[in-house]
């Protein structure tokens, strides 16, 4: 992937924090909220592992295939359970894992491209490699996540500006303080992380 090392570490921290919170929420709330928390936790952990710098934790050559198997099964489960967003996210993880297998930088080491978004630091003598994956598919996924992040972000805005002070205060108490809203904020963070990872292909 072609992003600076700092971006990679920020993604690791973002995804790890989001995954940790979702794991704490996976045993409470309504059944639907628990399912959402578990799916988001799996995605967050997968993204954090994918973003780890190879200089710190060198990934084994078979790691892309593990990502493909785990998130392929997750996508199938999400489709069966009629969770389209989680299915798209899992398939996006499969796509990124397979795209990194074909990166020119990974010759002789199939998982070398999974370098935690470290970019080409330390490889200044090499020419900039072409983007991995299928540009059209990458563009469609970027468009999907951009719309998702914007729509989910709007839903986090508390209350209605025209509903009066009492309604706004009530909405803030009910919508901003509860764990479901924090879970939705985690989904927005995961969407931003996915955008960054897709841009790095």
Short mmCIF file of C-alpha atoms in Angstrom, two decimals:
data_model
loop_
_atom_site.label_atom_id
_atom_site.label_comp_id
_atom_site.label_asym_id
_atom_site.label_seq_id
_atom_site.Cartn_x
_atom_site.Cartn_y
_atom_site.Cartn_z
CA UNK A 1 0.00 0.00 0.00
CA UNK A 2 1.11 3.52 -0.74
CA UNK A 3 0.60 5.67 2.34
CA UNK A 4 3.06 7.07 4.91
CA UNK A 5 3.96 5.07 7.98
CA UNK A 6 2.23 7.57 10.26
CA UNK A 7 -1.07 7.00 8.48
CA UNK A 8 -0.66 3.27 8.97
CA UNK A 9 -0.09 3.60 12.70
CA UNK A 10 -3.06 5.95 13.04
CA UNK A 11 -5.21 3.36 11.28
CA UNK A 12 -3.97 0.65 13.63
CA UNK A 13 -4.87 2.78 16.67
CA UNK A 14 -8.26 3.77 15.24
CA UNK A 15 -9.24 0.23 14.32
CA UNK A 16 -7.91 -1.31 17.53
CA UNK A 17 -9.79 1.20 19.70
CA UNK A 18 -12.97 0.73 17.70
CA UNK A 19 -12.67 -3.04 17.84
CA UNK A 20 -12.06 -2.99 21.58
CA UNK A 21 -15.15 -0.89 22.21
CA UNK A 22 -17.31 -3.05 19.94
CA UNK A 23 -16.15 -6.16 21.79
CA UNK A 24 -17.28 -4.61 25.08
CA UNK A 25 -20.70 -3.90 23.53
CA UNK A 26 -21.10 -7.37 22.03
CA UNK A 27 -22.62 -8.78 25.24
CA UNK A 28 -25.12 -6.03 25.98
CA UNK A 29 -27.93 -4.23 24.24
CA UNK A 30 -30.57 -5.63 21.95
CA UNK A 31 -29.86 -8.71 19.80
CA UNK A 32 -29.51 -6.52 16.72
CA UNK A 33 -27.03 -4.25 18.52
CA UNK A 34 -25.00 -7.25 19.68
CA UNK A 35 -24.80 -8.62 16.13
CA UNK A 36 -23.74 -5.22 14.81
CA UNK A 37 -21.11 -4.86 17.54
CA UNK A 38 -19.65 -8.29 16.79
CA UNK A 39 -19.49 -7.64 13.06
CA UNK A 40 -17.86 -4.27 13.58
CA UNK A 41 -15.39 -5.78 16.06
CA UNK A 42 -14.36 -8.44 13.54
CA UNK A 43 -13.91 -5.82 10.82
CA UNK A 44 -11.95 -3.55 13.15
CA UNK A 45 -9.59 -6.29 14.29
CA UNK A 46 -9.03 -7.42 10.70
CA UNK A 47 -8.27 -3.89 9.56
CA UNK A 48 -5.91 -3.30 12.48
CA UNK A 49 -3.99 -6.49 11.70
CA UNK A 50 -3.85 -5.62 8.00
CA UNK A 51 -2.49 -2.18 8.85
CA UNK A 52 0.36 -3.40 11.09
CA UNK A 53 3.76 -2.34 9.75
CA UNK A 54 5.65 -5.29 8.31
CA UNK A 55 8.86 -3.93 9.85
CA UNK A 56 7.41 -4.61 13.29
CA UNK A 57 5.32 -7.74 12.64
CA UNK A 58 6.41 -9.37 9.37
CA UNK A 59 3.28 -11.03 7.92
CA UNK A 60 3.55 -14.64 6.77
CA UNK A 61 3.10 -15.38 3.09
CA UNK A 62 -0.24 -17.07 3.69
CA UNK A 63 -1.83 -14.15 5.56
CA UNK A 64 -3.76 -12.79 2.54
CA UNK A 65 -5.43 -16.16 2.13
CA UNK A 66 -6.43 -16.19 5.79
CA UNK A 67 -8.05 -12.79 5.33
CA UNK A 68 -9.80 -14.10 2.21
CA UNK A 69 -11.14 -17.18 3.99
CA UNK A 70 -12.26 -15.39 7.16
CA UNK A 71 -13.94 -12.44 5.49
CA UNK A 72 -15.30 -14.52 2.64
CA UNK A 73 -17.13 -16.64 5.22
CA UNK A 74 -18.21 -13.45 7.01
CA UNK A 75 -19.63 -12.02 3.79
CA UNK A 76 -21.58 -15.21 3.15
CA UNK A 77 -22.98 -15.13 6.70
CA UNK A 78 -23.94 -11.46 6.32
CA UNK A 79 -25.74 -12.15 3.05
CA UNK A 80 -27.67 -15.03 4.59
CA UNK A 81 -28.61 -12.86 7.59
CA UNK A 82 -29.50 -9.96 5.27
CA UNK A 83 -26.90 -7.52 6.55
CA UNK A 84 -25.86 -5.88 3.25
CA UNK A 85 -23.50 -3.31 4.76
CA UNK A 86 -21.53 -5.93 6.65
CA UNK A 87 -21.44 -8.06 3.50
CA UNK A 88 -19.99 -5.17 1.52
CA UNK A 89 -17.40 -4.54 4.23
CA UNK A 90 -16.33 -8.19 4.36
CA UNK A 91 -16.11 -8.40 0.56
CA UNK A 92 -14.05 -5.20 0.55
CA UNK A 93 -11.60 -6.86 2.94
CA UNK A 94 -11.41 -9.89 0.64
CA UNK A 95 -10.83 -7.58 -2.31
CA UNK A 96 -8.01 -5.70 -0.58
CA UNK A 97 -6.33 -8.93 0.54
CA UNK A 98 -6.42 -10.35 -2.99
CA UNK A 99 -5.29 -7.03 -4.47
CA UNK A 100 -2.23 -6.97 -2.21
CA UNK A 101 -1.26 -10.46 -3.36
CA UNK A 102 -0.84 -9.06 -6.87
CA UNK A 103 1.12 -5.96 -5.92
CA UNK A 104 4.44 -5.61 -7.81
CA UNK A 105 6.15 -4.81 -4.50
CA UNK A 106 5.29 -8.27 -3.24
CA UNK A 107 7.43 -10.29 -5.59
CA UNK A 108 9.01 -13.14 -3.71
CA UNK A 109 6.93 -12.36 -0.63
CA UNK A 110 3.18 -12.54 -1.26
CA UNK A 111 2.29 -10.74 1.94
CA UNK A 112 4.94 -8.03 1.76
CA UNK A 113 2.39 -5.53 0.53
CA UNK A 114 0.57 -5.81 3.85
CA UNK A 115 2.98 -3.40 5.42
CA UNK A 116 0.53 -1.49 7.53
CA UNK A 117 0.19 1.39 5.09
CA UNK A 118 3.88 2.17 5.50
CA UNK A 119 4.14 3.28 1.88
CA UNK A 120 7.49 3.10 0.18
CA UNK A 121 9.49 4.53 3.07
CA UNK A 122 13.02 3.21 2.91
CA UNK A 123 12.56 2.20 -0.74
CA UNK A 124 13.09 5.59 -2.30
CA UNK A 125 15.19 4.08 -5.06
CA UNK A 126 12.27 2.13 -6.41
CA UNK A 127 9.79 3.55 -8.85
CA UNK A 128 6.25 4.17 -7.63
CA UNK A 129 4.23 1.03 -8.23
CA UNK A 130 0.92 1.05 -10.05
CA UNK A 131 -2.28 0.89 -8.01
CA UNK A 132 -3.34 -2.62 -7.08
CA UNK A 133 -6.77 -4.03 -7.73
CA UNK A 134 -9.36 -3.10 -10.33
CA UNK A 135 -9.71 0.71 -10.56
CA UNK A 136 -13.43 0.55 -11.35
CA UNK A 137 -14.18 -1.71 -8.38
CA UNK A 138 -11.98 0.38 -6.10
CA UNK A 139 -13.84 3.49 -7.24
CA UNK A 140 -17.23 1.90 -6.57
CA UNK A 141 -16.17 0.89 -3.06
CA UNK A 142 -14.79 4.38 -2.41
CA UNK A 143 -18.09 5.91 -3.56
CA UNK A 144 -20.07 3.53 -1.36
CA UNK A 145 -18.05 4.28 1.76
CA UNK A 146 -18.01 8.02 1.11
CA UNK A 147 -21.82 8.05 0.92
CA UNK A 148 -22.06 5.75 3.95
CA UNK A 149 -19.80 7.92 6.10
CA UNK A 150 -21.69 11.08 5.17
CA UNK A 151 -25.10 9.50 5.78
CA UNK A 152 -24.03 7.88 9.06
CA UNK A 153 -22.41 11.12 10.19
CA UNK A 154 -25.61 13.07 9.55
CA UNK A 155 -27.56 10.58 11.68
CA UNK A 156 -25.22 11.34 14.58
CA UNK A 157 -26.35 15.00 14.64
CA UNK A 158 -28.59 15.32 17.73
CA UNK A 159 -32.14 16.58 17.57
CA UNK A 160 -33.82 18.95 15.18
CA UNK A 161 -32.68 22.55 15.07
CA UNK A 162 -36.29 23.67 14.61
CA UNK A 163 -37.82 21.54 17.36
CA UNK A 164 -37.16 23.98 20.20
CA UNK A 165 -34.71 23.98 23.12
CA UNK A 166 -36.48 21.27 25.13
CA UNK A 167 -36.62 18.90 22.17
CA UNK A 168 -32.97 19.49 21.43
CA UNK A 169 -31.98 18.90 25.05
CA UNK A 170 -34.04 15.71 25.15
CA UNK A 171 -32.54 14.49 21.90
CA UNK A 172 -29.04 15.21 23.16
CA UNK A 173 -29.68 13.24 26.34
CA UNK A 174 -31.20 10.31 24.48
CA UNK A 175 -28.99 10.25 21.43
CA UNK A 176 -25.58 11.46 22.51
CA UNK A 177 -25.09 9.76 25.83
CA UNK A 178 -26.16 6.21 25.04
CA UNK A 179 -23.96 3.34 23.86
CA UNK A 180 -25.96 2.86 20.58
CA UNK A 181 -24.81 6.29 19.41
CA UNK A 182 -21.21 5.47 20.34
CA UNK A 183 -21.57 2.28 18.32
CA UNK A 184 -22.80 4.31 15.35
CA UNK A 185 -19.82 6.63 15.79
CA UNK A 186 -17.59 3.55 15.68
CA UNK A 187 -19.23 2.59 12.40
CA UNK A 188 -18.40 6.03 11.01
CA UNK A 189 -14.79 5.60 12.16
CA UNK A 190 -14.63 2.19 10.50
CA UNK A 191 -15.99 3.68 7.29
CA UNK A 192 -13.28 6.35 7.36
CA UNK A 193 -10.67 3.66 7.96
CA UNK A 194 -11.96 1.66 5.02
CA UNK A 195 -11.78 4.76 2.81
CA UNK A 196 -8.15 5.29 3.81
CA UNK A 197 -7.25 1.66 3.11
CA UNK A 198 -8.95 1.68 -0.29
CA UNK A 199 -7.18 4.91 -1.22
CA UNK A 200 -3.88 3.24 -0.29
CA UNK A 201 -4.27 0.42 -2.83
#
